[in-house]
Coordinates of C-alpha atoms in Angstrom, one line a residue:
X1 CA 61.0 29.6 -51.4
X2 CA 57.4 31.2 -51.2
X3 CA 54.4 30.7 -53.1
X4 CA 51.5 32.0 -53.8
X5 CA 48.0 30.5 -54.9
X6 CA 46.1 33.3 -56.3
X7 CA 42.3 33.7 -57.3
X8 CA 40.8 31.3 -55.8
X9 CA 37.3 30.8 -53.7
X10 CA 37.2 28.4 -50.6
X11 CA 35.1 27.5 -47.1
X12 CA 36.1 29.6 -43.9
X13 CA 34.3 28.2 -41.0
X14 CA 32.9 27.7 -38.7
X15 CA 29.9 28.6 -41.1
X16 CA 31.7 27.2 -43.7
X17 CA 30.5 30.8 -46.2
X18 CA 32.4 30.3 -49.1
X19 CA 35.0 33.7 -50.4
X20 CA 37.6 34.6 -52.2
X21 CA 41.0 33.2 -51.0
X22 CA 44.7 33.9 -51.7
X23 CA 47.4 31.8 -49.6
X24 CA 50.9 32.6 -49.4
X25 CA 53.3 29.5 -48.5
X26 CA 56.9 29.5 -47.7
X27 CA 58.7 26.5 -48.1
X28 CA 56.4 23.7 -46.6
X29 CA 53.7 25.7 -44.3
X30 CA 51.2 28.2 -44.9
X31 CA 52.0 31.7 -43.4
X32 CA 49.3 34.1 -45.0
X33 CA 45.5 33.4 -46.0
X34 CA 43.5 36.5 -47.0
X35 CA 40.7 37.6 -49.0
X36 CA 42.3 40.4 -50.7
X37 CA 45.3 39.7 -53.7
X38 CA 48.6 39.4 -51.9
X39 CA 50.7 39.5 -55.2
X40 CA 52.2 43.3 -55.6
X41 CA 53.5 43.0 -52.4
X42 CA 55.6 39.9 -52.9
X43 CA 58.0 40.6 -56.3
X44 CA 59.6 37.1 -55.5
X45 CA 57.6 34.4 -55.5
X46 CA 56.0 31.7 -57.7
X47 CA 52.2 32.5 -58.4
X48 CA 49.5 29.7 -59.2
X49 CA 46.4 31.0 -60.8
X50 CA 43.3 29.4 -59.4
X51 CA 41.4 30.8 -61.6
X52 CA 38.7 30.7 -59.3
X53 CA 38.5 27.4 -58.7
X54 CA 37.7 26.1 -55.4
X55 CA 40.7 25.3 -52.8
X56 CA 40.3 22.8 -49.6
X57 CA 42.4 21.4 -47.3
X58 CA 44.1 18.4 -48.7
X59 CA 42.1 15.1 -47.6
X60 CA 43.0 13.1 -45.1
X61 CA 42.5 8.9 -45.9
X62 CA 42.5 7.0 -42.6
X63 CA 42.6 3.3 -43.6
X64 CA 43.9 2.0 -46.3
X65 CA 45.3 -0.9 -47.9
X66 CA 47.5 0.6 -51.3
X67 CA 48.5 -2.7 -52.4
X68 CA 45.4 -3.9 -52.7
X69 CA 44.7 -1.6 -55.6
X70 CA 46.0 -5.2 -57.9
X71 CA 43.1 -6.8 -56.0
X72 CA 40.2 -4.8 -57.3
X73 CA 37.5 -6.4 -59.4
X74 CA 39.1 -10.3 -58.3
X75 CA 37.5 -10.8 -55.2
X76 CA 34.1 -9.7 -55.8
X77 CA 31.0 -10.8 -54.4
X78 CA 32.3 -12.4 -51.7
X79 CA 31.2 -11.8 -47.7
X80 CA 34.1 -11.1 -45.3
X81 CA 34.4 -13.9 -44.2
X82 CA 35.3 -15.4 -47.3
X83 CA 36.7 -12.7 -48.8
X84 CA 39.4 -12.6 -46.0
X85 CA 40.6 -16.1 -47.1
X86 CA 40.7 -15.6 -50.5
X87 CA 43.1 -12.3 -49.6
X88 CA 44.8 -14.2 -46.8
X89 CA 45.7 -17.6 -49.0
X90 CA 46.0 -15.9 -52.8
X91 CA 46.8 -12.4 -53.0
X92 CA 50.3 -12.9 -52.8
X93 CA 52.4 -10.0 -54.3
X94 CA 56.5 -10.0 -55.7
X95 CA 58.5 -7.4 -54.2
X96 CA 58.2 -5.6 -57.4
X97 CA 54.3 -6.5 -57.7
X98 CA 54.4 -5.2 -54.2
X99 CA 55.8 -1.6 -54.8
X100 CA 53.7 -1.0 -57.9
X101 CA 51.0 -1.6 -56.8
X102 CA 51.1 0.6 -53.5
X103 CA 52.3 3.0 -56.1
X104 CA 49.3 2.9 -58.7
X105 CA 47.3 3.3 -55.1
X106 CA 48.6 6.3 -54.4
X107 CA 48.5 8.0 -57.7
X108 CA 44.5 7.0 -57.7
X109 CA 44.8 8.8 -54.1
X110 CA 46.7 11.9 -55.0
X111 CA 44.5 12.2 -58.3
X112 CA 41.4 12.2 -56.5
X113 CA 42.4 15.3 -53.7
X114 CA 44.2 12.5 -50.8
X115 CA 47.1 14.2 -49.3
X116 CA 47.4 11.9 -46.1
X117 CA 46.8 8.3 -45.7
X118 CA 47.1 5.7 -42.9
X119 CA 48.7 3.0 -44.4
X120 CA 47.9 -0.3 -42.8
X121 CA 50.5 -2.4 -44.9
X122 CA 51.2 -6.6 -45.3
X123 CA 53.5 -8.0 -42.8
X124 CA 56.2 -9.6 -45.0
X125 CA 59.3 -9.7 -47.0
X126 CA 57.8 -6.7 -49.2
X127 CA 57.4 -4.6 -46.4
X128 CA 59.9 -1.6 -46.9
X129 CA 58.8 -1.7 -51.0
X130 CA 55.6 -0.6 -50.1
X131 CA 56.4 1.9 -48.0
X132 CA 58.8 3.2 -50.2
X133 CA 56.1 3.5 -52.8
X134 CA 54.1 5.7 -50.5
X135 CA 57.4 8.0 -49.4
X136 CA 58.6 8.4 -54.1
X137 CA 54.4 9.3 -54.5
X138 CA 54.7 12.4 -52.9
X139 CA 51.9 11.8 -50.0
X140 CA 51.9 12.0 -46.4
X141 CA 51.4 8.8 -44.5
X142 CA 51.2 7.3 -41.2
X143 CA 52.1 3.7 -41.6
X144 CA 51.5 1.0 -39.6
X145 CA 52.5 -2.9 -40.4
X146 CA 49.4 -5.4 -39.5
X147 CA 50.7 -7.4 -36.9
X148 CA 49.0 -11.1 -35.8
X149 CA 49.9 -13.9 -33.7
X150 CA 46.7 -16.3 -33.7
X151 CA 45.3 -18.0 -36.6
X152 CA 41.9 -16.3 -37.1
X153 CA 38.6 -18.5 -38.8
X154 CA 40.5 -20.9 -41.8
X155 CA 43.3 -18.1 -42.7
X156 CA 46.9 -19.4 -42.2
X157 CA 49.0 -20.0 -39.1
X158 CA 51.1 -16.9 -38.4
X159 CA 54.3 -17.5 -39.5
X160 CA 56.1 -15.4 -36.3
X161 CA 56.0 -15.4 -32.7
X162 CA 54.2 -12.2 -30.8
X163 CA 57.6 -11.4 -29.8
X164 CA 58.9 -11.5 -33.5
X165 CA 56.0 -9.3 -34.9
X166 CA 56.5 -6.7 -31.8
X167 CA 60.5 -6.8 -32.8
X168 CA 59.0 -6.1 -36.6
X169 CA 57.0 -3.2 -35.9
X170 CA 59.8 -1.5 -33.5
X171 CA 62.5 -2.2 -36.4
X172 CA 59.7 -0.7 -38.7
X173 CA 59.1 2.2 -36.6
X174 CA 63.5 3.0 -36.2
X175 CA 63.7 2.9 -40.2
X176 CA 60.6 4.9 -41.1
X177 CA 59.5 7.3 -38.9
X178 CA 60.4 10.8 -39.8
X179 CA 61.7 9.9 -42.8
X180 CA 61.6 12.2 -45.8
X181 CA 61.3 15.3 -44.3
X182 CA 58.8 13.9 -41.6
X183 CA 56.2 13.1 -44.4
X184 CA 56.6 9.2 -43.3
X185 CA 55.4 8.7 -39.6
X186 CA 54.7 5.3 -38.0
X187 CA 52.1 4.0 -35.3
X188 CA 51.7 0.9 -33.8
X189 CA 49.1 -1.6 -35.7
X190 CA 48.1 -4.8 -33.8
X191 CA 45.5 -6.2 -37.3
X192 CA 42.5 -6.9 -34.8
X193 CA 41.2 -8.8 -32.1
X194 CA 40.2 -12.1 -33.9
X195 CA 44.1 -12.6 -35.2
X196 CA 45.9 -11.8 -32.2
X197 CA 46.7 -12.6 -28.4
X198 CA 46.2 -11.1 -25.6
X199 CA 50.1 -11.0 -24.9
X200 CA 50.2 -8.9 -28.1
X201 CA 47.9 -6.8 -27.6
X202 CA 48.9 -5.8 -24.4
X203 CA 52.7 -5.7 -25.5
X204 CA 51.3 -3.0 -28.6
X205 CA 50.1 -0.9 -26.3
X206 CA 53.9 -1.2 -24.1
X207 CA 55.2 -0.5 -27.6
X208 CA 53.0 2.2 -28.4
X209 CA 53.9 4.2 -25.0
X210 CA 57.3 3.7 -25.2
X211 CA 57.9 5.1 -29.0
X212 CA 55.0 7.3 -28.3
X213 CA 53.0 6.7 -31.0
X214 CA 49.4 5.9 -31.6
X215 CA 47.4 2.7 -32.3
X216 CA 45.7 1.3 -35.2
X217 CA 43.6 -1.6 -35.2
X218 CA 40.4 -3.7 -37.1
X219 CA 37.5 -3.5 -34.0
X220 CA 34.4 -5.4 -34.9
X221 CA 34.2 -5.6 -38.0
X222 CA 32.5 -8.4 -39.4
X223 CA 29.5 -11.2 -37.5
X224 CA 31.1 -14.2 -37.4
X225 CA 34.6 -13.0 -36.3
X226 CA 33.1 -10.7 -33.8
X227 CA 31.5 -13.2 -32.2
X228 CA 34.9 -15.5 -32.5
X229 CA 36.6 -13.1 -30.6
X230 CA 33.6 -13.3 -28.0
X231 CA 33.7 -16.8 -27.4
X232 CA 38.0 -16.1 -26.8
X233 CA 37.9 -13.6 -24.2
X234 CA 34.0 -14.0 -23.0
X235 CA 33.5 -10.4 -24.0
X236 CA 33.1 -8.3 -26.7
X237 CA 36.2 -7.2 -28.6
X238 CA 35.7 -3.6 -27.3
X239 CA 35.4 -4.6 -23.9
X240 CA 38.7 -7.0 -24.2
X241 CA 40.5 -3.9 -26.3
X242 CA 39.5 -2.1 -22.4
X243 CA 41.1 -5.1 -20.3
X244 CA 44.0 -5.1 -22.3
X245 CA 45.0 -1.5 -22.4
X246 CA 44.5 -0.6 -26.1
X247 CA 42.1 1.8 -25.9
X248 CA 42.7 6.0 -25.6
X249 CA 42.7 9.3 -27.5
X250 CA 45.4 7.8 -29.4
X251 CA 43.6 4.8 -30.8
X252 CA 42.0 4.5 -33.9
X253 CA 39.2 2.1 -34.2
X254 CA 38.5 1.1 -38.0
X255 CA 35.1 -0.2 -39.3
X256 CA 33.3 -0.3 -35.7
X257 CA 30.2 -2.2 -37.4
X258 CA 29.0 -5.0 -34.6
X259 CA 29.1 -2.7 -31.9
X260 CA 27.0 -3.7 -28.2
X261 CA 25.7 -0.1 -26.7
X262 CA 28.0 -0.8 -23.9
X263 CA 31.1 -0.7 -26.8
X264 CA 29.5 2.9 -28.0
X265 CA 29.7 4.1 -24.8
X266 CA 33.1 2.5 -24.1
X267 CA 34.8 4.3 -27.2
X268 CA 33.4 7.8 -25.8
X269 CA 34.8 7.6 -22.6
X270 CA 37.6 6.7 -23.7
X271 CA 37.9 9.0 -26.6
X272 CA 39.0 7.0 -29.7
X273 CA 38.4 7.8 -32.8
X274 CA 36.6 5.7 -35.3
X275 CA 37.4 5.1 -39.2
X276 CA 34.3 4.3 -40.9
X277 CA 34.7 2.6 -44.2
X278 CA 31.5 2.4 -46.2
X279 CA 32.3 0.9 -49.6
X280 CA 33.7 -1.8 -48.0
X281 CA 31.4 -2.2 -45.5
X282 CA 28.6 -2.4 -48.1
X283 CA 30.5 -4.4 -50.9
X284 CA 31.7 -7.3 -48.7
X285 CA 28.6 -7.3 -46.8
X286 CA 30.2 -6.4 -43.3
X287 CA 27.3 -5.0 -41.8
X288 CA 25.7 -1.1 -41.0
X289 CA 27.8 0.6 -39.0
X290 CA 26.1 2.5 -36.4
X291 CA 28.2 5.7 -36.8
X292 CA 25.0 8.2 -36.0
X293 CA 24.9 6.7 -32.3
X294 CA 28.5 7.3 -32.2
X295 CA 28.0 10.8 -33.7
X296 CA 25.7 11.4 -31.4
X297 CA 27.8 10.1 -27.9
X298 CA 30.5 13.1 -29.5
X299 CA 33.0 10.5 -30.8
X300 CA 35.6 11.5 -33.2
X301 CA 34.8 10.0 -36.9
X302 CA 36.8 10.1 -39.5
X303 CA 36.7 8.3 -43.3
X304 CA 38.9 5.4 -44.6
X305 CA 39.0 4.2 -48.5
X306 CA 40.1 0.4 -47.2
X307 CA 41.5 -1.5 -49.8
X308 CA 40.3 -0.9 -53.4
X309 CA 40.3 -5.0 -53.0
X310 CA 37.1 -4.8 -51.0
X311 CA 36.1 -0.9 -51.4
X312 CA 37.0 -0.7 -55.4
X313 CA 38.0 3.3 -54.8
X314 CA 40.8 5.4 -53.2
X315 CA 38.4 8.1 -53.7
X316 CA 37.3 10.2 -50.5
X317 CA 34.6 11.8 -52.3
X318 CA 32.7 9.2 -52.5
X319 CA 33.2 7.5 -49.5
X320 CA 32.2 10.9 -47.8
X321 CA 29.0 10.9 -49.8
X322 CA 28.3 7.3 -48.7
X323 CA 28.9 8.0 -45.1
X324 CA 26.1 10.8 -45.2
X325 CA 23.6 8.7 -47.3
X326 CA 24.0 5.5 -45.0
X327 CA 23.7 7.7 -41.5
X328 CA 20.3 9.4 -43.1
X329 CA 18.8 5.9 -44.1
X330 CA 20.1 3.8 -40.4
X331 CA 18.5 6.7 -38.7
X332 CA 15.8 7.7 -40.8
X333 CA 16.4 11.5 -40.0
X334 CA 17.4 13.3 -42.8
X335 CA 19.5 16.0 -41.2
X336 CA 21.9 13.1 -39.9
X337 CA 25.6 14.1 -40.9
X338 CA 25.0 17.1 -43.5
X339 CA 27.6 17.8 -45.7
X340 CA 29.4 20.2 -43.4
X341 CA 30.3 17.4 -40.9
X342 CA 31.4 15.0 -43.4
X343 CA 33.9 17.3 -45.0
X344 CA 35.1 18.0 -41.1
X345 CA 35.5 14.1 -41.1
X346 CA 37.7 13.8 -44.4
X347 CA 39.9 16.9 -43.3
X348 CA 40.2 18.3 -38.9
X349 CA 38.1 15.1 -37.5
X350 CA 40.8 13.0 -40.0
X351 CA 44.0 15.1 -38.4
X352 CA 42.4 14.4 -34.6
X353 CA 42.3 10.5 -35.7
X354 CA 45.6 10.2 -37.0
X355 CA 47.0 11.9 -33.8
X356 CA 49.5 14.4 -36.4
X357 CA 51.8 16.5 -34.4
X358 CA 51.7 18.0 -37.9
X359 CA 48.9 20.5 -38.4
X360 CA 47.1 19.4 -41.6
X361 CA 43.7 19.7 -42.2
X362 CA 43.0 23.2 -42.3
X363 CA 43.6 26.4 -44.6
X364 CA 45.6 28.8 -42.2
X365 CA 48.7 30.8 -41.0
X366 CA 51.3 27.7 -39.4
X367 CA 49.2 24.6 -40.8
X368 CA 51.3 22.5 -43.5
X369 CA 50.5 23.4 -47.4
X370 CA 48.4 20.3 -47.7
X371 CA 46.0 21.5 -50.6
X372 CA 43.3 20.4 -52.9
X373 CA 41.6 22.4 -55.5
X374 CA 38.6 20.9 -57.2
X375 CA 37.4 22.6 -60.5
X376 CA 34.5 24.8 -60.1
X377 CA 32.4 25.8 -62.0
X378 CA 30.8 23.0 -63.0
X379 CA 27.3 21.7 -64.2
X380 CA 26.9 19.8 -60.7
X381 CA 29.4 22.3 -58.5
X382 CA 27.3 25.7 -59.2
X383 CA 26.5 28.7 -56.8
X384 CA 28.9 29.3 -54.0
X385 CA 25.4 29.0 -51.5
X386 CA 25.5 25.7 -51.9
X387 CA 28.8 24.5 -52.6
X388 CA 29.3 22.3 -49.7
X389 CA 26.1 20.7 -50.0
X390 CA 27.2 20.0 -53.9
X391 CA 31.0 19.0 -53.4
X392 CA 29.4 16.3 -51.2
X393 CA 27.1 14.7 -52.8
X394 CA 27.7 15.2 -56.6
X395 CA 31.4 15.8 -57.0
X396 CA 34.0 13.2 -57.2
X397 CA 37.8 12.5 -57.5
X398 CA 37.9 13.4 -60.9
X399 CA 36.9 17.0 -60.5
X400 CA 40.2 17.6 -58.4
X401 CA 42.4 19.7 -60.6
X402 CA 45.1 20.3 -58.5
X403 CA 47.5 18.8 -55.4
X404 CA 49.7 20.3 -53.1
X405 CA 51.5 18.5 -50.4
X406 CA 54.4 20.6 -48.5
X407 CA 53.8 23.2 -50.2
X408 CA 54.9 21.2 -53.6
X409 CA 52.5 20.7 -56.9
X410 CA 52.1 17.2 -57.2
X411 CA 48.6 17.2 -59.3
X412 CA 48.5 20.4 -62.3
X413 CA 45.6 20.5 -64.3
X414 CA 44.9 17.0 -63.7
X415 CA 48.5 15.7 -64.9
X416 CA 51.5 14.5 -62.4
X417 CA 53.8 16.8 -62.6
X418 CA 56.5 14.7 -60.6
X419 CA 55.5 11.5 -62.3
X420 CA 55.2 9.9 -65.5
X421 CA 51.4 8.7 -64.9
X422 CA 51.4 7.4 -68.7
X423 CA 54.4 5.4 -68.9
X424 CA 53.4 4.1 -65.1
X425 CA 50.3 3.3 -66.0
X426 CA 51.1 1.4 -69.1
X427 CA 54.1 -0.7 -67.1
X428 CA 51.4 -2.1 -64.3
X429 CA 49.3 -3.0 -67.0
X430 CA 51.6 -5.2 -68.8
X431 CA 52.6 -6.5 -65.3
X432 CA 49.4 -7.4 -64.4
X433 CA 48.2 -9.1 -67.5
X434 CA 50.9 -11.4 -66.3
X435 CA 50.2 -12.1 -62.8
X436 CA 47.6 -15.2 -63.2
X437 CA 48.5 -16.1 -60.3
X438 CA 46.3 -13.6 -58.7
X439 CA 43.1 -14.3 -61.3
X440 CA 41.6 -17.3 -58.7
X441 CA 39.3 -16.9 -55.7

């Protein structure tokens, strides 16, 4: 099946110049982009008028927490530390709880121009719900369960043995990955330092190799547990990652805030990439992260949402902006991360991060029909000269008209068209105005 998106206007770059732009899919990948109309020539094919709105790679997410979307507005103003407890001892989900709200996650995602998210999900007996939310949404994920085997701070006791959540993430990895058509991939997810063992760590990284997958892990995220995980291994959490074989070009570092410039230099030799995530960083009072330095050491940096628990958005818009605005103010320079680099971190540096043998991230001939198309004109997205510089910092998720992922409309004018948003909507609502149970701090 081929079709064509007609009319529309989009960035080539490397200048990033914005132009007309016509793409012709077949089936799930892209096979023509051109500036000139491509539709006499193709009597057979299904035609979506732009309208000459502006099209863009699909976003990529690359941390999040979908179920936490039943979290959001209950644990605020609270510091990480706290806030962790209060997630760790009272957010506590039904199966069916479990798959809604992953679900209402990724409608909030897919809405606001996400095609890709690395899903960090809850070990537990609700496991396979929430992935199965993410595979029935439509989006592309790379999934990961948050494995622990030492009781971190005043959270609970794990409740298996390293060799039980090892045997969890390997059973995880034989049911999901490649599933649906290869939209549902799977990596390797030891939670972070301050909640697991060395023998753990070390045995992710066996795991990793042997599936041949990547890894996905908390690094330094917040004072106090940084410095818990310093007085374990007599080192920083970096340095121990090092010792224990975690770190590599397929390793993905979220948050990176309480970093020594020895752990900078560290995570550029060895090539990771980083997932900055700045409304939660700023809302539960993690820290600044010092993403500038690692900008400027050449390290790969790409943009998580978190969990709307702690961030209160699944929208890469604004995270995107806030990633700009907080690397201008830590550094005082104001040509730190323009708008052109951020929108390579929510789209190719996002791709590089995830590690996708699927090529996503980019409008062109053999890359996956991953698309978003925001609405333009507007009164704050005006004059293609500085477009960029205005889908940056003044659009947001709800100028995204449209969603394509494998080459299939998902997002229409704003409406689901493989989804009954209203009816979906109104259910969780009546759901959660029943779960008390998660109304306490």
């Amino acid at each position: 099946m081929k079709t064509l998106l007609k009319n529309g206007i989009s960035f080539y770059p490397p200048s990033y110049e914005v132009k007309p732009i016509n793409i012709l899919i077949e089936d799930d990948e892209i096979i023509n982009v051109s500036e000139n109309p491509m539709e006499e020539l193709l009597p057979d094919v299904i035609v979506y008028d732009l309208k000459g709105n502006l099209i863009v790679p699909g976003f990529l997410d690359c941390h999040t927490h979908l179920a936490q979307s039943f979290g959001r507005g209950i644990y605020d103003n609270l510091h990480l530390t706290q806030w962790l407890v209060s997630m760790s001892t009272k957010f506590d989900l039904t199966e069916e709880e479990a798959y809604k709200a992953t679900f209402l996650g990724c409608i909030e995602a897919l809405k606001s121009g996400t095609t890709t998210v690395a899903e960090m999900a809850t070990a537990g007996p609700h496991l396979d719900a929430c992935i199965q939310a993410i595979a029935d949404s439509g989006l592309r994920a790379d999934v990961c369960v948050a494995i622990g085997d030492y009781q971190e701070g005043e959270n609970p006791p794990p409740d298996m043995s390293t060799s039980q959540v090892l045997d969890l993430m390997r059973n995880m990895y034989e049911k999901w990955h490649g599933t649906h058509g290869g939209r549902i991939t799977v990596r390797v997810s030891p939670v972070g330092l301050p909640a697991c063992t060395e023998e753990l760590m070390r045995g992710s990284r066996d795991l990793a190799n042997e599936l041949g997958v990547g890894i996905h892990t908390h690094c330094s995220e917040g004072e106090t547990e940084t410095q818990n995980a310093y007085d374990r291994f007599n080192c920083s959490e970096v340095e121990a990652l090092e010792r224990f074989g975690i770190l590599g070009p397929d390793c993905q570092l979220v948050h990176d805030i309480w970093l020594t410039e020895h752990d900078k230099h560290l995570i550029a030799d060895y090539d990771c990439s980083v997932v900055t995530c700045p409304s939660t960083n700023t809302k539960i009072t993690d820290g600044m992260p010092p993403m500038p330095d690692l900008y400027k050491l050449g390290v790969n940096i790409a943009i998580g949402c978190d969990g709307e628990a702690s961030s209160g958005t699944y929208d890469m818009l604004q995270e995107a902006r806030l990633v700009s605005l907080l690397g201008k103010v830590r550094t005082m320079e104001a040509d730190m991360f323009p708008a052109e680099k951020v929108f390579e971190m929510m789209t190719i540096n996002g791709r590089k991060s995830i590690g996708f043998n699927t090529k996503v991230g980019e409008i062109k001939p053999g890359f996956k029909a991953d698309l978003t198309v925001i609405q333009y004109p507007k009164p704050h997205l005006i004059d293609e000269r500085r477009l960029m510089s205005n889908l940056i910092f003044s659009a947001t998720g709800t100028d995204v008209l449209a969603v394509f992922v494998d080459g299939k409309p998902l997002v229409w004018q704003r409406e689901l068209l493989h989804l009954d948003e209203e009816k979906i909507v109104a259910d969780i609502l009546a759901m959660m105005r029943k779960a008390d149970h998660l109304l306490t701090k």
